[in-house]
Short mmCIF file of C-alpha atoms in Angstrom, two decimals:
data_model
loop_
_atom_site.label_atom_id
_atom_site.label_comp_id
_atom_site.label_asym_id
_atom_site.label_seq_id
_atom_site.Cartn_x
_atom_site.Cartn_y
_atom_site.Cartn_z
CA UNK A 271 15.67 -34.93 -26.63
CA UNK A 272 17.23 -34.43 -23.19
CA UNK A 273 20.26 -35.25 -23.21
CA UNK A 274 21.17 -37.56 -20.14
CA UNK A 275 24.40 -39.22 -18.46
CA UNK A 276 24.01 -41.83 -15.79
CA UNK A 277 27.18 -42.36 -13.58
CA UNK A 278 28.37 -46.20 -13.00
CA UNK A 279 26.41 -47.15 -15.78
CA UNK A 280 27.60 -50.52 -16.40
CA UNK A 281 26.64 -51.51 -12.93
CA UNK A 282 23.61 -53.41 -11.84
CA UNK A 283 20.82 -50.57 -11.75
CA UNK A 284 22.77 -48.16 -14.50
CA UNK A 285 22.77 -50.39 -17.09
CA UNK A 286 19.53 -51.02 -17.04
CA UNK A 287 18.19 -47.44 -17.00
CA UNK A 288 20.46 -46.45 -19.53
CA UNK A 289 18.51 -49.39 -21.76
CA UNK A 290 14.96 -47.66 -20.86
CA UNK A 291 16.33 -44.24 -21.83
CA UNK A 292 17.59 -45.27 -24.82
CA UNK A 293 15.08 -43.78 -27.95
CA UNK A 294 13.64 -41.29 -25.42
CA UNK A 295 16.39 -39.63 -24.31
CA UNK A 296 20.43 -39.16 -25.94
CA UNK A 297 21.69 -40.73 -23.10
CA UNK A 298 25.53 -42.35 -21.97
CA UNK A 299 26.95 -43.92 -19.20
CA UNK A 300 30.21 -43.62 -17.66
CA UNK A 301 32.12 -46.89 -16.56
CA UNK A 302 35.39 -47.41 -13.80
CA UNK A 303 35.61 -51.06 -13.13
CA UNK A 304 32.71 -51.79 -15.26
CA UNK A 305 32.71 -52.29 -18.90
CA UNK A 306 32.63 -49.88 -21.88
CA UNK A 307 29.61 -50.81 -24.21
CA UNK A 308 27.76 -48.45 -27.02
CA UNK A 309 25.41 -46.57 -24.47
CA UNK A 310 28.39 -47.11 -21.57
CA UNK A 311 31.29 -45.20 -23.71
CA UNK A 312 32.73 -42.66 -20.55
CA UNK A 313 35.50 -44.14 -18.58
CA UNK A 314 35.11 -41.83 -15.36
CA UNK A 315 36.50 -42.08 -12.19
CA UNK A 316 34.07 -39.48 -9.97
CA UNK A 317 36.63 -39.03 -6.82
CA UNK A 318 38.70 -37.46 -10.25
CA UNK A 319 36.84 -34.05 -8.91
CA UNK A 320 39.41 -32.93 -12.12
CA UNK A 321 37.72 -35.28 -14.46
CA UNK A 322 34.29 -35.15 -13.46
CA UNK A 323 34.79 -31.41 -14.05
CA UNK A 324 35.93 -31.70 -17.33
CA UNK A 325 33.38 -34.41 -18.56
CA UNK A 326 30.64 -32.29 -17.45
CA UNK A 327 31.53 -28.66 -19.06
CA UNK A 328 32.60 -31.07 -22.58
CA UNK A 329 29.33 -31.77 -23.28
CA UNK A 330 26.11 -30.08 -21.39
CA UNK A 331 23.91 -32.43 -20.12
CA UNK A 332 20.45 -31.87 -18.90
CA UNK A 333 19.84 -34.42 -16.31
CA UNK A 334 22.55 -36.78 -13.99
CA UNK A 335 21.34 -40.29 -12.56
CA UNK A 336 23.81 -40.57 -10.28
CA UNK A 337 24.06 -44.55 -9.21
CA UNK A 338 27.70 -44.85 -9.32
CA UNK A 339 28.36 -46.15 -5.61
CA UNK A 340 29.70 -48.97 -2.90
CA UNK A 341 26.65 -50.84 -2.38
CA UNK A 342 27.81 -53.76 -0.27
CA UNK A 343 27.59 -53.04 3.77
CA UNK A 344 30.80 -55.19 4.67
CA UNK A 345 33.08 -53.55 2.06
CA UNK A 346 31.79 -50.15 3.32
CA UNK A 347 32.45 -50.90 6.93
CA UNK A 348 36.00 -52.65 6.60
CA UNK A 349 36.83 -50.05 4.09
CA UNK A 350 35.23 -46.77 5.10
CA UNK A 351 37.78 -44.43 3.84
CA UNK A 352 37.14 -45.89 0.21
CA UNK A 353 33.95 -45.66 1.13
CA UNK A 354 33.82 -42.12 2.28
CA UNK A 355 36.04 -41.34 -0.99
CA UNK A 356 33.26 -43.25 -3.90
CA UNK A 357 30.07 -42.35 -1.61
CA UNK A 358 30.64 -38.87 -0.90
CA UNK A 359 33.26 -37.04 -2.43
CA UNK A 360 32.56 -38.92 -5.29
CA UNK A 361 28.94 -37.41 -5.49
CA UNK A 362 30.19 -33.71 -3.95
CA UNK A 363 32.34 -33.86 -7.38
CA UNK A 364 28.97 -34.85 -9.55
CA UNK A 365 27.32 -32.72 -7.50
CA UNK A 366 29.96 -29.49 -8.28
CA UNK A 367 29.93 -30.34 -11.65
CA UNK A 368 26.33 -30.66 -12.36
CA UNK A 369 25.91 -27.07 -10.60
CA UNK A 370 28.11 -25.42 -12.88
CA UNK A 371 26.94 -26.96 -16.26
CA UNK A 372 23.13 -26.38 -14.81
CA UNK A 373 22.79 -30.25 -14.82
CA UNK A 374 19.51 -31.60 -12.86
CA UNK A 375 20.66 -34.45 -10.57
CA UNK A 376 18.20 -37.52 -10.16
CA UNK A 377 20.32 -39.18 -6.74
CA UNK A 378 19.58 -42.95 -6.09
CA UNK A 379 19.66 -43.32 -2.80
CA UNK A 380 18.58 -46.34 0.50
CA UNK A 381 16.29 -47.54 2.94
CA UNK A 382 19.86 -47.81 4.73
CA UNK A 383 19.61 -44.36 5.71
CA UNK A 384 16.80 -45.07 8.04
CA UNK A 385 17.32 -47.27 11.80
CA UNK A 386 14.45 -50.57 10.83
CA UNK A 387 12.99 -49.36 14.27
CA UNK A 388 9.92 -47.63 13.27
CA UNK A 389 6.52 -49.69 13.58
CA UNK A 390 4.93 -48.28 10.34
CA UNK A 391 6.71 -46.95 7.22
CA UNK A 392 9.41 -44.50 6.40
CA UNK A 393 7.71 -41.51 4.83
CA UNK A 394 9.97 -38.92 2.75
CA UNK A 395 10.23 -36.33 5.55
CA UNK A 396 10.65 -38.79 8.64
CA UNK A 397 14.72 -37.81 10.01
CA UNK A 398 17.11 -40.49 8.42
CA UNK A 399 19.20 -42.41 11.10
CA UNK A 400 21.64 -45.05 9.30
CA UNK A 401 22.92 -47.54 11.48
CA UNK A 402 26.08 -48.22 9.63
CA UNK A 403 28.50 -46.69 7.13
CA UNK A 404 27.03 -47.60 4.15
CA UNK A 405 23.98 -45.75 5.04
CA UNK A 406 25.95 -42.86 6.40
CA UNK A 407 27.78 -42.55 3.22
CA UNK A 408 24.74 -42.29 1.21
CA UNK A 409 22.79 -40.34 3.54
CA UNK A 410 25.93 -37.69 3.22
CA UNK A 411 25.55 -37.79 -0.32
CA UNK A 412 21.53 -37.16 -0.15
CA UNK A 413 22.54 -33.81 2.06
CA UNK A 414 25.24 -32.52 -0.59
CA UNK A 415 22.04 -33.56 -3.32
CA UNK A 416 19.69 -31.63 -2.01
CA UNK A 417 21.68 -28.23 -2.16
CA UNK A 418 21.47 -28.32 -5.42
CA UNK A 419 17.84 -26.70 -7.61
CA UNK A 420 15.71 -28.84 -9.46
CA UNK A 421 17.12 -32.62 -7.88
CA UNK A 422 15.75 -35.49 -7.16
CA UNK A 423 16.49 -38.16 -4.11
CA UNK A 424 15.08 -41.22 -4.75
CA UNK A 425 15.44 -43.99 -2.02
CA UNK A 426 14.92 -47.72 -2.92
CA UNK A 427 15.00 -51.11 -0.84
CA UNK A 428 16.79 -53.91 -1.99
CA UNK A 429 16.75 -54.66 -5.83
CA UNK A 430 17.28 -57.83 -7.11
CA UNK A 431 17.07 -60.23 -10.63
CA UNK A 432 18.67 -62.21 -12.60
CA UNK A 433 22.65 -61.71 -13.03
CA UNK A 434 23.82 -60.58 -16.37
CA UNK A 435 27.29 -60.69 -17.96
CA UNK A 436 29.25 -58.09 -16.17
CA UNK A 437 27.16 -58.21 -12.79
CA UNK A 438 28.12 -59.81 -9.72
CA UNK A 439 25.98 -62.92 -8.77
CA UNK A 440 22.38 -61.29 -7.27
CA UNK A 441 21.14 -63.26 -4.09
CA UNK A 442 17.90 -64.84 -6.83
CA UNK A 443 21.00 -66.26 -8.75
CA UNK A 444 22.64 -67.76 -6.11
CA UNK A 445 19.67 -69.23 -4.90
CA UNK A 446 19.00 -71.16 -8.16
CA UNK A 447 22.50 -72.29 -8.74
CA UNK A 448 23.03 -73.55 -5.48
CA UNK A 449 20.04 -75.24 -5.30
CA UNK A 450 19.97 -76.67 -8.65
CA UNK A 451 23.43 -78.00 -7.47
CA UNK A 452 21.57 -79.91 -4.12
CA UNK A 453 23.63 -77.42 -1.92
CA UNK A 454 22.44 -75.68 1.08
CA UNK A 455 21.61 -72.20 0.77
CA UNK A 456 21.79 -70.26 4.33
CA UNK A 457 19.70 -67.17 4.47
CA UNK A 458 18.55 -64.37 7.33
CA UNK A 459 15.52 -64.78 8.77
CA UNK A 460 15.51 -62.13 11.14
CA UNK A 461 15.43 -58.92 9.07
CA UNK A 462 12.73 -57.93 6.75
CA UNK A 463 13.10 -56.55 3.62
CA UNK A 464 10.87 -54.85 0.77
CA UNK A 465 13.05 -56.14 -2.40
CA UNK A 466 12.05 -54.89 -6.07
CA UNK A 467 12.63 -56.38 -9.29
CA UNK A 468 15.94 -54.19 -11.06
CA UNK A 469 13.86 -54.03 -13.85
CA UNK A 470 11.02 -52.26 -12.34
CA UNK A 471 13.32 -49.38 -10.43
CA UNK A 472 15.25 -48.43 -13.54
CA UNK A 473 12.15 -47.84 -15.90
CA UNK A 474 10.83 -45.82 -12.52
CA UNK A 475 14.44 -44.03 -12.74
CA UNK A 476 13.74 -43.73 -16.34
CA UNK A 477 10.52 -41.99 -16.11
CA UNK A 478 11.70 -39.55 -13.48
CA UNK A 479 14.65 -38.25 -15.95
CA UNK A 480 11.96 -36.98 -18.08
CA UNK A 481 10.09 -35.71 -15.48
CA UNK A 482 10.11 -32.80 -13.07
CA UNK A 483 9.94 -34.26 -9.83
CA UNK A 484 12.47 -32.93 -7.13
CA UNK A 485 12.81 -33.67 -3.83
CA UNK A 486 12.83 -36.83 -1.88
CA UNK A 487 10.59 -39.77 -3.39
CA UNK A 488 10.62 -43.18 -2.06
CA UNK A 489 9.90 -46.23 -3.89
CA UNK A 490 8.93 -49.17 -1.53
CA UNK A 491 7.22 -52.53 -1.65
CA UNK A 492 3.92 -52.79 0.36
CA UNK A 493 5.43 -56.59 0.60
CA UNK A 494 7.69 -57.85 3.23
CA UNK A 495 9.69 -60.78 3.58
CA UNK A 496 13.21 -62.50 5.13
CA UNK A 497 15.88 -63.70 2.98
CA UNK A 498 14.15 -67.16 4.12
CA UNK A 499 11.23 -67.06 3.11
CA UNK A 500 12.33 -65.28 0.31
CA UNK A 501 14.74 -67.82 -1.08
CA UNK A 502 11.66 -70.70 -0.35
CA UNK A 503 9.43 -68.90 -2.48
CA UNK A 504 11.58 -68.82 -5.71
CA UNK A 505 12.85 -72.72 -4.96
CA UNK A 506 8.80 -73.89 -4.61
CA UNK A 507 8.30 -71.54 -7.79
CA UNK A 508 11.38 -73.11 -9.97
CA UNK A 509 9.87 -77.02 -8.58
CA UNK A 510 13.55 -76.64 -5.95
CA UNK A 511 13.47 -78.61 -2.90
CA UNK A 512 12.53 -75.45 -0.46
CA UNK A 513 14.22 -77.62 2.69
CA UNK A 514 17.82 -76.98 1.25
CA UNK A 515 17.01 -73.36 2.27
CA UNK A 516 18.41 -73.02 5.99
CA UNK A 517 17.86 -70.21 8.23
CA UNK A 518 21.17 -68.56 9.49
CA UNK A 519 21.36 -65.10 10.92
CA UNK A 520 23.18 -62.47 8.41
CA UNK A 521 26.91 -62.11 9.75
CA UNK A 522 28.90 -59.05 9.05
CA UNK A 523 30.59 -56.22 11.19
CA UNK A 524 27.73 -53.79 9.17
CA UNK A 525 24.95 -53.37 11.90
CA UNK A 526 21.53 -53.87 9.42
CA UNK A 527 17.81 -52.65 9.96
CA UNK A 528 15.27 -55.44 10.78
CA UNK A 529 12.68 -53.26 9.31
CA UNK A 530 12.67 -50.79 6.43
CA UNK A 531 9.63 -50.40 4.61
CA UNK A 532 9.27 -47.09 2.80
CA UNK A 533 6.18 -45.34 2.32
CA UNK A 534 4.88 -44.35 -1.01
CA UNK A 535 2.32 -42.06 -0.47
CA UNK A 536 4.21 -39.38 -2.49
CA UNK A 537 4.77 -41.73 -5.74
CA UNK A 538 0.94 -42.34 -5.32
CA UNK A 539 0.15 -38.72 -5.48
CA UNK A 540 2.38 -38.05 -8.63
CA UNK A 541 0.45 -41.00 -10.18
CA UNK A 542 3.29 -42.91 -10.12
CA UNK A 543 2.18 -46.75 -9.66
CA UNK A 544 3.62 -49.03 -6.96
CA UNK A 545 6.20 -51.20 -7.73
CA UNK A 546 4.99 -55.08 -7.95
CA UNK A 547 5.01 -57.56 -4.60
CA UNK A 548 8.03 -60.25 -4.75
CA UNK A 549 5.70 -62.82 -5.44
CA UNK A 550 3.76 -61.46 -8.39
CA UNK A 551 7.01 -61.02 -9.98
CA UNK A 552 8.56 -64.85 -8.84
CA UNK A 553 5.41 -66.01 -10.28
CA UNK A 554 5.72 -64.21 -13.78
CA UNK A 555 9.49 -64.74 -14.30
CA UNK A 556 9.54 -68.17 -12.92
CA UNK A 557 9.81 -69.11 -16.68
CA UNK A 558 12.24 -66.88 -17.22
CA UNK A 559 14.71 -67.70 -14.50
CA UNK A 560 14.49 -71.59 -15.60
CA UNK A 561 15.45 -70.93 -19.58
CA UNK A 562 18.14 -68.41 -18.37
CA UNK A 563 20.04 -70.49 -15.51
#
């Protein structure tokens, strides 16, 4: 069995891959801010170059996921130093590290890194230009990645579900709850995004780790929609009144893309399927999202 660590495993994506690993692979997760947890045992600070160092050479791992990251544009922008520090000298320490144990390095990455200008999609080999820090960060991070044999970038849009113990509230849950409560919800309807289901991406992440693709690999929704119409779809699908939904353009000092769709044609040719629309997956965990909420 390969043995596998994924890095801020007790956040929103890790967690869940480390679940889908779990029987295939000996896999554990490292934790900051997070929780510890039987799969998530490692407390690790990555800017700790020290530490990282040490983790790695104590026990030799065959593969990294690396999702240990500031995800949220306005933190990144009002804090860029921290986000310099977590984004990219965090990974150049993974990155170190994982070159001198021989560790493979699976790198999730963003449609941030890419300007929303472009009329069709993003392929793999079209030049990245992020439009704020967040993407810079992580498009810094891809760079220091890809010096290294054998990894793996893999860009994703927006990934969303249900909020689990631990997790800060996703944008699905705070749709339901403040709906449910008769409360406006205000939401963009100016950008469009390609959101997949959390689930989805990490048994995608999953299946890479035991692969041997390297490179860069995008993983993008064919289906497009606002935070609007969005929100409206999951409060018509949960019997919500869809009016309390109320457009309102997204505020922030973090300039975002009004259209990043990524192209797929690479996870096509690796027979890789394509992740499922927003609305096939509102419609099948409509159920779901009512017993949990």
């Amino acid at each position: 069995m390969k043995r596998v660590i994924v890095t801020g495993g007790s956040g929103f994506l890790g967690r869940r891959v480390l679940r889908h690993l779990a029987g295939q692979t000996h896999a554990v997760g490292t934790f900051h801010s997070g929780r510890a947890s039987d799969v998530c045992a490692l407390h690790l600070d990555v800017t700790d170059a020290a530490r990282v160092t040490a983790a790695f050479a104590a026990e030799r791992f065959d593969v990294c996921v690396h999702t240990a990251a500031n995800c949220d544009l306005e933190s990144c922008e009002s804090d860029r130093a921290s986000a310099i520090a977590l984004n990219v000298e965090g990974t150049r320490n993974v990155v170190e590290a994982c070159r001198s144990a021989g560790t493979r390095v699976v790198y999730i990455s963003t449609d941030h890194v890419f300007d929303g200008t472009r009329a069709g999609p993003y392929l793999e080999a079209d030049a990245p230009r992020p439009l704020q820090t967040y993407g810079a960060t992580k498009l810094a991070g891809e760079k220091l990645v890809e010096g290294l044999d054998g990894s793996l970038v893999v860009r994703m849009p927006l990934l969303y579900g249900l909020s689990e113990a631990g997790d800060k509230a996703t944008f699905v849950t705070k749709v339901i709850q403040s709906l449910r409560q008769r409360r406006e919800f205000f939401a963009d309807d100016q950008a469009v995004r390609y959101p997949i289901d959390v689930g989805e991406a990490a048994a995608f992440v999953a299946a890479l780790v035991v692969s041997e693709v390297k490179g860069v690999l995008h993983f993008g929704s064919d289906e497009g929609v606002t935070k609007l119409e969005w929100a409206r779809r999951i409060a018509s699908e949960l019997g919500l009144d869809p009016l309390l939904v109320v457009a309102r353009p997204e505020a922030g000092r973090a300039t975002r893309p009004r259209n990043n769709r990524l192209g797929s044609s690479r996870l096509f040719a690796l027979g890789f399927p394509p992740p499922r629309p927003v609305a096939a997956v509102i419609a099948k965990l409509g159920g779901t999202w009512t017993a949990a909420q």
